[in-house]
Short mmCIF file of C-alpha atoms in Angstrom, two decimals:
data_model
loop_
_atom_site.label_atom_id
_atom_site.label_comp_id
_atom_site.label_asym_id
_atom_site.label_seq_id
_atom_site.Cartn_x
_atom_site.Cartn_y
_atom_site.Cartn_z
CA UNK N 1 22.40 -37.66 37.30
CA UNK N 2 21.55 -34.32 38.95
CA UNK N 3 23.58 -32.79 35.51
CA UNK N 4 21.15 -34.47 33.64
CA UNK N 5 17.98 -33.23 35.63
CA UNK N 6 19.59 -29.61 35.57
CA UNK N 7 19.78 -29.93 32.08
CA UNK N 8 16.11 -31.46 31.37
CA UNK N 9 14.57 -28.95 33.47
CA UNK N 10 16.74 -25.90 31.80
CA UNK N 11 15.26 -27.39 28.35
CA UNK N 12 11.81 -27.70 29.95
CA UNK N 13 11.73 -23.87 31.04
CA UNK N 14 13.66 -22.95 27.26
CA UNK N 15 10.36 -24.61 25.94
CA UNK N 16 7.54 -22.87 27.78
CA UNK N 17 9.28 -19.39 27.21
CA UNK N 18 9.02 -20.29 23.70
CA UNK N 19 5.35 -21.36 23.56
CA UNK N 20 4.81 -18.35 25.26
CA UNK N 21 6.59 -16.18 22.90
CA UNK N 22 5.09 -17.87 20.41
CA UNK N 23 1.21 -17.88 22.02
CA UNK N 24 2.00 -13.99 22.70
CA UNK N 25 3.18 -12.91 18.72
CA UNK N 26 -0.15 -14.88 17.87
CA UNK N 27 -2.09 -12.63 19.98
CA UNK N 28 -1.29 -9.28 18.50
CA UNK N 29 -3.70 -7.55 16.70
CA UNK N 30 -4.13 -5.11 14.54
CA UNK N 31 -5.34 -1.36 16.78
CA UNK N 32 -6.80 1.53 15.77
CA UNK N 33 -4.78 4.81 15.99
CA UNK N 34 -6.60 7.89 16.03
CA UNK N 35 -6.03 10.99 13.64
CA UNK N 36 -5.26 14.75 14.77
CA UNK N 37 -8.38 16.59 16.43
CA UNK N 38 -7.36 19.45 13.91
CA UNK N 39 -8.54 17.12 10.80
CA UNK N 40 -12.07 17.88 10.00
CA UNK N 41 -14.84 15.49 9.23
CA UNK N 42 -15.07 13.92 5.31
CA UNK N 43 -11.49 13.37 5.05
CA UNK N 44 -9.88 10.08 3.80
CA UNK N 45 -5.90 9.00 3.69
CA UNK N 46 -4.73 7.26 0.39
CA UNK N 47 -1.16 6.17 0.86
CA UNK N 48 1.60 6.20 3.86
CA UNK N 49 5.28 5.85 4.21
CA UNK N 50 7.65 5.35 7.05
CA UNK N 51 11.28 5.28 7.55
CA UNK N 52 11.49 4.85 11.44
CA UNK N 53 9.67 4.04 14.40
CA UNK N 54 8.89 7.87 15.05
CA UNK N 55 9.21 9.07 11.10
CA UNK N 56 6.08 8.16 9.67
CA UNK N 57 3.78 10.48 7.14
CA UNK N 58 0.72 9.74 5.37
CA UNK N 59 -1.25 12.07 2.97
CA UNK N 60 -5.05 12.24 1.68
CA UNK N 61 -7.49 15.27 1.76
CA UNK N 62 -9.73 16.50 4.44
CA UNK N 63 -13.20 18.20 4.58
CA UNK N 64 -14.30 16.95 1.15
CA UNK N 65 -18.21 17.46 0.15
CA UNK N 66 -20.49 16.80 -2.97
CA UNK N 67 -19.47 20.58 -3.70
CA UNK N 68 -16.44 21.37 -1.94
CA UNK N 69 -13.12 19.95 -2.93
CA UNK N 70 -11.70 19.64 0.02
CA UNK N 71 -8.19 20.73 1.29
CA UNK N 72 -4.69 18.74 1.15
CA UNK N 73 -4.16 16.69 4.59
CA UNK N 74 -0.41 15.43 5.57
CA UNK N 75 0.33 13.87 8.88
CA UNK N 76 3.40 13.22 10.05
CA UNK N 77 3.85 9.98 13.27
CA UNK N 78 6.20 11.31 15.51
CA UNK N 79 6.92 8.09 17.19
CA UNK N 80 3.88 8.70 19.77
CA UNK N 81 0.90 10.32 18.17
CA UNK N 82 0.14 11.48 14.67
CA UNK N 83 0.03 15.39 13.89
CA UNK N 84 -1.20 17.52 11.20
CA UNK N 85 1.70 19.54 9.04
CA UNK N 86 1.02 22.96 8.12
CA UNK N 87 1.80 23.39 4.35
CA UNK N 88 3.50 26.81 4.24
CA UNK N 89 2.83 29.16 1.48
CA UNK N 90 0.38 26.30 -0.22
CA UNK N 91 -2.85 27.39 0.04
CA UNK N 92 -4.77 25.44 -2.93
CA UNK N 93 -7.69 23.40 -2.80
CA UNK N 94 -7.36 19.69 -3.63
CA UNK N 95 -5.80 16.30 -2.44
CA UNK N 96 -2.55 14.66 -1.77
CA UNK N 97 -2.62 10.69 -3.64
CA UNK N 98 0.51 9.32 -2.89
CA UNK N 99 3.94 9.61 -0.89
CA UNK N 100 7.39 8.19 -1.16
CA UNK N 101 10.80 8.73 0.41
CA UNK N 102 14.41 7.62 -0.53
CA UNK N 103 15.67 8.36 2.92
CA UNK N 104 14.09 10.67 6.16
CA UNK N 105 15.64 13.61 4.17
CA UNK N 106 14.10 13.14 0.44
CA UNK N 107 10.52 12.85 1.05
CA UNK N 108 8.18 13.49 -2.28
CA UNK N 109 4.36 13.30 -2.28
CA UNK N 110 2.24 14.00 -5.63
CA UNK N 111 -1.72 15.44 -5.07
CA UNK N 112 -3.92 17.29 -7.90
CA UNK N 113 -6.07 21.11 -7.17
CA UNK N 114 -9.44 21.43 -7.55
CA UNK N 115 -8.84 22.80 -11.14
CA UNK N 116 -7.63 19.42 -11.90
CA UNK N 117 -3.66 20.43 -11.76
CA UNK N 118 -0.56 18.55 -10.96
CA UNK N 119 0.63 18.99 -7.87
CA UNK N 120 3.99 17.79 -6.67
CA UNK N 121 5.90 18.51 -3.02
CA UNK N 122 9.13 17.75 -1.60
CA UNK N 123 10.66 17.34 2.17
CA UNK N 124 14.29 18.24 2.57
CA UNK N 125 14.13 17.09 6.35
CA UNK N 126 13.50 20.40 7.63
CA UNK N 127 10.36 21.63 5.45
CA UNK N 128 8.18 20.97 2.78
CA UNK N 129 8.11 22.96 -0.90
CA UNK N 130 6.11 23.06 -4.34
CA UNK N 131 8.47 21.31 -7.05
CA UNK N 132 7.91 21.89 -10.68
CA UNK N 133 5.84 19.29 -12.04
CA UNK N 134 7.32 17.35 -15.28
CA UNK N 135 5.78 19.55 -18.21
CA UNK N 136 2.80 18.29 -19.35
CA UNK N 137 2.71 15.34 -17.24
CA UNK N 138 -0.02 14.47 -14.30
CA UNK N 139 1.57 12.73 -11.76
CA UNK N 140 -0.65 10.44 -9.83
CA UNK N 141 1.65 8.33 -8.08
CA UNK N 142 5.03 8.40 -6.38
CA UNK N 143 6.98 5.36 -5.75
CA UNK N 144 10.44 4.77 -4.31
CA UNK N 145 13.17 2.00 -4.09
CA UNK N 146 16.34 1.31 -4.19
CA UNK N 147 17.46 5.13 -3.84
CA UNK N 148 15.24 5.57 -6.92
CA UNK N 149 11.87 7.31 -7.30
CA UNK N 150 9.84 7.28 -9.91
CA UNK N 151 6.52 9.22 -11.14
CA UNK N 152 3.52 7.09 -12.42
CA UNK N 153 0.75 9.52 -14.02
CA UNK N 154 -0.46 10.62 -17.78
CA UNK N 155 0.34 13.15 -20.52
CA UNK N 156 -2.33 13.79 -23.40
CA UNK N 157 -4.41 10.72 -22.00
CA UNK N 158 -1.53 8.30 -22.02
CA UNK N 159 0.30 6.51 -19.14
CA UNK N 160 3.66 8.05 -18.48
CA UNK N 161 6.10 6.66 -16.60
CA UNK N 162 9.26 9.32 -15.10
CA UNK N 163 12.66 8.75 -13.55
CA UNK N 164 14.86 11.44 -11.13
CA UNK N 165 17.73 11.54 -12.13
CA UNK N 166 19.22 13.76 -8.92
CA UNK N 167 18.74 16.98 -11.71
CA UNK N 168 15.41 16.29 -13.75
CA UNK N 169 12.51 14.26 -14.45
CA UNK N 170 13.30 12.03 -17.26
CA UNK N 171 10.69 10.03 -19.03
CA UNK N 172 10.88 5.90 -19.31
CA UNK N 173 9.15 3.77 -21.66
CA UNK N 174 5.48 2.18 -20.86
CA UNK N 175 4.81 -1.19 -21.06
CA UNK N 176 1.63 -1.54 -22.67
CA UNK N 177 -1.64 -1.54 -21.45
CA UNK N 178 -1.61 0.34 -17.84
CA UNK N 179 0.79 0.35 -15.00
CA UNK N 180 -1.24 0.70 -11.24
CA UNK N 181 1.41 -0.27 -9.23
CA UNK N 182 5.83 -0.32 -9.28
CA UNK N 183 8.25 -1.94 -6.81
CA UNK N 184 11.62 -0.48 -7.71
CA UNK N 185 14.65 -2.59 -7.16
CA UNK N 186 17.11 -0.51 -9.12
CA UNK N 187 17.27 1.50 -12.15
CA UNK N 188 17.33 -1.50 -14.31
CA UNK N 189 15.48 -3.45 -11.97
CA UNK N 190 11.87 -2.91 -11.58
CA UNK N 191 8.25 -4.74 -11.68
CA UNK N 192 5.51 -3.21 -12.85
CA UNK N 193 1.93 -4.31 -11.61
CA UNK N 194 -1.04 -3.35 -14.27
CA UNK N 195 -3.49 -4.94 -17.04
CA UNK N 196 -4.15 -4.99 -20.97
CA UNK N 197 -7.15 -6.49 -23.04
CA UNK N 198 -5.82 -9.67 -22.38
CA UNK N 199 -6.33 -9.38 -18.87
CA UNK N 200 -4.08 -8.82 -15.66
CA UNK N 201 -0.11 -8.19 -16.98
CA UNK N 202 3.26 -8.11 -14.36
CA UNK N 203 6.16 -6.27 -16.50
CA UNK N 204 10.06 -6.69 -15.77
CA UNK N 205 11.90 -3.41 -16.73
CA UNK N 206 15.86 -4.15 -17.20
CA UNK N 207 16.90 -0.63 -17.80
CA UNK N 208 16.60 -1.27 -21.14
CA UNK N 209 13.25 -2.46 -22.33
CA UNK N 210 10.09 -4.22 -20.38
CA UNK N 211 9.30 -8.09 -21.07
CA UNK N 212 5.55 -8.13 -20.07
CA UNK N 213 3.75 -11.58 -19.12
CA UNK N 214 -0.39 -11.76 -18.74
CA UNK N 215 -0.51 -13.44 -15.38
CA UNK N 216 -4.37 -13.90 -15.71
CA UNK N 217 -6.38 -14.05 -18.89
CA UNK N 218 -9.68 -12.85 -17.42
CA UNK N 219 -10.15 -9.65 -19.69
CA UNK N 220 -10.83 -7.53 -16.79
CA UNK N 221 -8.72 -8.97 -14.40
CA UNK N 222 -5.53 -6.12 -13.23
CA UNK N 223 -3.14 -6.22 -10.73
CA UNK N 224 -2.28 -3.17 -8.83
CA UNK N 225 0.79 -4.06 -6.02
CA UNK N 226 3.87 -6.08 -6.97
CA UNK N 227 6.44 -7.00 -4.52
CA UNK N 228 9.86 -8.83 -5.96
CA UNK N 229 11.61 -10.99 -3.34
CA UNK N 230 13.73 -12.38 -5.53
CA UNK N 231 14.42 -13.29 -9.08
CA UNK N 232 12.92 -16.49 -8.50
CA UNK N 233 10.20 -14.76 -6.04
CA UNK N 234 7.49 -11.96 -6.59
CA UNK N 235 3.85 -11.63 -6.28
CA UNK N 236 0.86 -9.37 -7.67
CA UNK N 237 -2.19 -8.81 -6.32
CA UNK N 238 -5.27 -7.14 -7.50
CA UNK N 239 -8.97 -8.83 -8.79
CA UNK N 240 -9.85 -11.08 -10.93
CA UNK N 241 -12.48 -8.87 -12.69
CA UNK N 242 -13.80 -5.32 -12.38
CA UNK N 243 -16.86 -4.11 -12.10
CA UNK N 244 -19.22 -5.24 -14.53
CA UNK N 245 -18.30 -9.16 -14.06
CA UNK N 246 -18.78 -11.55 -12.49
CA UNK N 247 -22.47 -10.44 -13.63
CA UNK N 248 -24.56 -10.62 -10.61
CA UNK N 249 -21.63 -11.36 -8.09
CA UNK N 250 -18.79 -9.59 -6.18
CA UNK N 251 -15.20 -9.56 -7.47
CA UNK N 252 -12.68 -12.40 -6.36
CA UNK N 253 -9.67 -11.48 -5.25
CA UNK N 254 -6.10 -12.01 -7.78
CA UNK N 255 -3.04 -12.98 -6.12
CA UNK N 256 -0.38 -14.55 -8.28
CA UNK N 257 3.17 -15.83 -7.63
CA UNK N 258 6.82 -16.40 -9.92
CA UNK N 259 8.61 -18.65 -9.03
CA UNK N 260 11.45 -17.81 -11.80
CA UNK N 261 9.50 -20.26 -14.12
CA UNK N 262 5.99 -19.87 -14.16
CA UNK N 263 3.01 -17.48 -12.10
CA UNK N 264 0.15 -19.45 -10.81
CA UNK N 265 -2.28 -18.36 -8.98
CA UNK N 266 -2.62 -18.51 -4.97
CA UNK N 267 -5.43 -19.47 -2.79
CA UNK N 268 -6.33 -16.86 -0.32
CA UNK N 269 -8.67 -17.41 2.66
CA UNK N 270 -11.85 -15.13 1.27
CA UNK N 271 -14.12 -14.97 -1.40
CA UNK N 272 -14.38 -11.91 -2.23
CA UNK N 273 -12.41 -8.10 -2.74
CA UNK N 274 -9.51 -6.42 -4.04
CA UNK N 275 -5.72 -7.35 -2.75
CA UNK N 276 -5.16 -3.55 -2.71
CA UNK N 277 -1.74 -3.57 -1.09
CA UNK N 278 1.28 -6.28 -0.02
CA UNK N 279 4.12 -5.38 2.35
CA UNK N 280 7.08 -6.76 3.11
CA UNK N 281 9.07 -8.37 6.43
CA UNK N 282 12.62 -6.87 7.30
CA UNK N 283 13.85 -9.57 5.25
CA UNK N 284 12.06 -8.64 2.00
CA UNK N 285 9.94 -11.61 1.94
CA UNK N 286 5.69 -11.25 1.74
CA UNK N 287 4.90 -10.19 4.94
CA UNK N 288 1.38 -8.98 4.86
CA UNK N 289 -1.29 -8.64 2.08
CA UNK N 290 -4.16 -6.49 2.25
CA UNK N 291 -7.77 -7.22 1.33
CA UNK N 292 -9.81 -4.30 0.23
CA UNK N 293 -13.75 -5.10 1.19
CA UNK N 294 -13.26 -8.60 2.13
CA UNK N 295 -16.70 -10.92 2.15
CA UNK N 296 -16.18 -15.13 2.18
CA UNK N 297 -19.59 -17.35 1.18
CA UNK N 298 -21.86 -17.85 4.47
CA UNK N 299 -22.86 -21.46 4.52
CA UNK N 300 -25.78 -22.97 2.26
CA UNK N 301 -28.59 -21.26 2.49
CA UNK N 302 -27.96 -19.06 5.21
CA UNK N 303 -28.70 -14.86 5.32
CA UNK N 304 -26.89 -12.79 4.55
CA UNK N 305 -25.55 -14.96 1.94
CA UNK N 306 -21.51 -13.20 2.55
CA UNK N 307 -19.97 -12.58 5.61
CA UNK N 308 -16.90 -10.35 6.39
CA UNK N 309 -13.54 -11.88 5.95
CA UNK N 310 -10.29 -11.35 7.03
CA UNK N 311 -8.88 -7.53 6.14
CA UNK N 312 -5.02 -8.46 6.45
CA UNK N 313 -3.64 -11.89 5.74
CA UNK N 314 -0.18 -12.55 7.47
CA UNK N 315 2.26 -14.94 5.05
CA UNK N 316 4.53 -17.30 7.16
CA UNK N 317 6.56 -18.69 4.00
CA UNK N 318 3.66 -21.72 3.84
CA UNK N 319 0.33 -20.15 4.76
CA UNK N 320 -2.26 -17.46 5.30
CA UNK N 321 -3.54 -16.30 8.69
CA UNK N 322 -6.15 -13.48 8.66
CA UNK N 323 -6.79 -10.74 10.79
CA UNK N 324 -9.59 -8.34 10.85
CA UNK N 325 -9.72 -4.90 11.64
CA UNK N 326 -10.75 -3.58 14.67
CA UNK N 327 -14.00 -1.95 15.24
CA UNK N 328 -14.34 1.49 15.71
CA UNK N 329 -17.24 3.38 17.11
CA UNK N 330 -19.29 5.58 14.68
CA UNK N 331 -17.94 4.11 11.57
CA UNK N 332 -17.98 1.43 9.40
CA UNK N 333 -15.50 -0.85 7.56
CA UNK N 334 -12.53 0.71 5.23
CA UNK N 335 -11.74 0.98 1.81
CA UNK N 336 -8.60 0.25 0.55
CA UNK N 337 -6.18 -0.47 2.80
CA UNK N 338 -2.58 0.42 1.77
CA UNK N 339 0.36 -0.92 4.19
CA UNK N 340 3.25 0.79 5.17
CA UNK N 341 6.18 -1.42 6.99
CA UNK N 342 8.41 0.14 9.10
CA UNK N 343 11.89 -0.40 8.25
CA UNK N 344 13.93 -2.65 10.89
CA UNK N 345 10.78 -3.62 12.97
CA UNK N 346 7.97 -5.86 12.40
CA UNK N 347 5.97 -3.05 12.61
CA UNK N 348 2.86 -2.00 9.98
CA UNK N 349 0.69 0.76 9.43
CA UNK N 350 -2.59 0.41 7.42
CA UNK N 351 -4.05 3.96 5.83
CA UNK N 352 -7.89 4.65 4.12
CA UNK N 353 -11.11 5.39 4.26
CA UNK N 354 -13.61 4.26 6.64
CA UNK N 355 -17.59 4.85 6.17
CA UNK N 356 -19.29 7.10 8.58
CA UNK N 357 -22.83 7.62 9.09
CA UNK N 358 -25.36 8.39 6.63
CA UNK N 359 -23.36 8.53 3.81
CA UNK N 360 -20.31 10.24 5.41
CA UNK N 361 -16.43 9.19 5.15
CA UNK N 362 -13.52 9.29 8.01
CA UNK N 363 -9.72 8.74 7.29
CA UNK N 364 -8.37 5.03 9.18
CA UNK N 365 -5.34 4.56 10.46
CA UNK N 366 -4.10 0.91 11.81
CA UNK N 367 -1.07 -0.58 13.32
CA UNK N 368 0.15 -3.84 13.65
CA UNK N 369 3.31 -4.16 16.06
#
């Protein structure tokens, strides 16, 4: 008997610690993290990578005006605080757009000068460089994955798609229509999130050739993030029209799912934006999706007629939950919010622009975790 009551109250105590583990994960929140003091005012962040929980970087551009161009901006999380990296020797006007790293060691990030030229950097773990930029090419993306990385950008006004191969950039067929967004399994394994005339398009490249499938027929429906899980597994998001329909209302939101047969499309709780970025969980799976501008339907009637909706919506394997970002004094809500996991935690950082006042801009930062 008193076995049996040391047991029942062991399982009792086993059960509270887990409703409390459980009410305490549902409590976190998304926080704001401040930028450097040194970044000026008008500055915005565009994408963010991290390979630790003190190795973080994110780039954008900083002091931007209706005249001035602004200059590059890279931080770098150091585990407690973000800090701005001097760029030795680069002293050109213009913008970083995207980073990507193989490992803490091979860090690239692509950006453009005020004269409109490629730019492309590269971190060796000690310092950063200028690379030579493919000839002819402008890179506007970076992406990396599975100890690949790959260059998304244009040559002579067409898409261009570019490979490292440890020596040179070497180019890779374009699926057609145009590519906004690559998760990279492998060389001969990689998704490719974009649109044609016949609407929103996901393409499979087997190191060979691309099989394309128009996952929604809307003609100005695109998709911009892809995540793969598994073969039987990936999802695209993006919106189910750009700007010019709808007429007379805001853009849905796209978010589409394989399940190794078919795509279908998924119910998400809002109304209203662009899914402008999806991350995963330590596992692979869809951890997190991000809402650019979110707005859901007010009831009948009432005014305003849309209310905000949730910024970040959490994927458990069955549903949504959404989370909102926090409010920060002085400025407003963000614009597209790209995630960046951190590898081995359940960690997430958020980077983009915020409105300011009067007209003005401020760069975001977010963590979850």
């Amino acid at each position: 008997m008193a076995r049996r009551l040391l047991l029942a109250a062991l399982a009792a105590v086993m059960t509270m610690v887990a409703v409390m583990t459980s009410a305490a994960a549902d409590t976190r929140s998304w926080q704001h993290v401040p930028v450097p003091a040194q970044v000026r005012p008008q500055a915005a962040l565009y994408e963010a990578v991290a390979s630790g929980p003190d190795r973080a970087w994110a780039v954008g551009a900083d002091a931007v005006g209706r005249e001035a161009p602004g200059f590059p901006l890279l931080l770098r999380w150091d585990g407690t605080a973000w800090q701005r990296q001097s760029l030795p020797g680069i002293d050109w006007q213009g913008e970083l757009l995207s980073i990507a790293a193989t490992s803490p060691t091979a860090v690239w990030t692509v950006g453009r000068d005020s004269a409109g030229g490629a730019r492309l950097l590269r971190f060796d773990g000690s310092s950063w460089y200028e690379s030579r930029s493919p000839r002819g090419v402008v890179p506007t993306g970076v992406v990396a994955g599975g100890g690949e990385i790959w260059l998304t950008g244009s040559r002579d006004g067409a898409q261009a798609l570019l490979r490292w191969d440890g020596r040179a950039w070497r180019d890779v067929p374009v699926p057609p229509g145009h590519v906004y967004g690559l998760h990279i399994l492998a060389a001969d394994d990689v998704w490719a999130a974009g649109a044609t005339g016949s609407g929103a398009a996901v393409s499979h490249w087997n190191g060979t050739a691309w099989q394309q499938t128009i996952v929604d027929g809307f003609p100005r429906s695109a998709v911009s993030s892809v995540l793969a899980v598994s073969p039987t597994e990936v999802w695209a998001g993006g919106t189910a029209g750009f700007v010019g329909g709808p007429v007379g209302r805001p853009i849905p939101p796209l978010l589409v799912r394989w399940d190794g047969q078919t795509w279908s499309r998924v119910t998400v709780p809002t109304d209203y934006g662009s899914i402008s970025s999806l991350a995963p969980t330590t596992s692979g799976a869809l951890g997190w999706v991000a809402v650019a501008r979110s707005q859901k339907a007010g009831p009948p009637g009432s005014y305003p007629p849309l209310v905000p909706g949730p910024d970040f919506l959490a994927w458990d394997g069955q549903s949504f939950t959404g989370h909102s970002e926090p409010a920060v004094a002085g400025e407003g809500e963000s614009w597209a919010l790209r995630l960046a996991p951190v590898p081995g935690t359940g960690t997430v950082w958020s980077v983009g622009r915020a409105d300011g006042p009067e007209g003005t801009f401020a760069p975001r930062i977010l963590r979850f975790g």
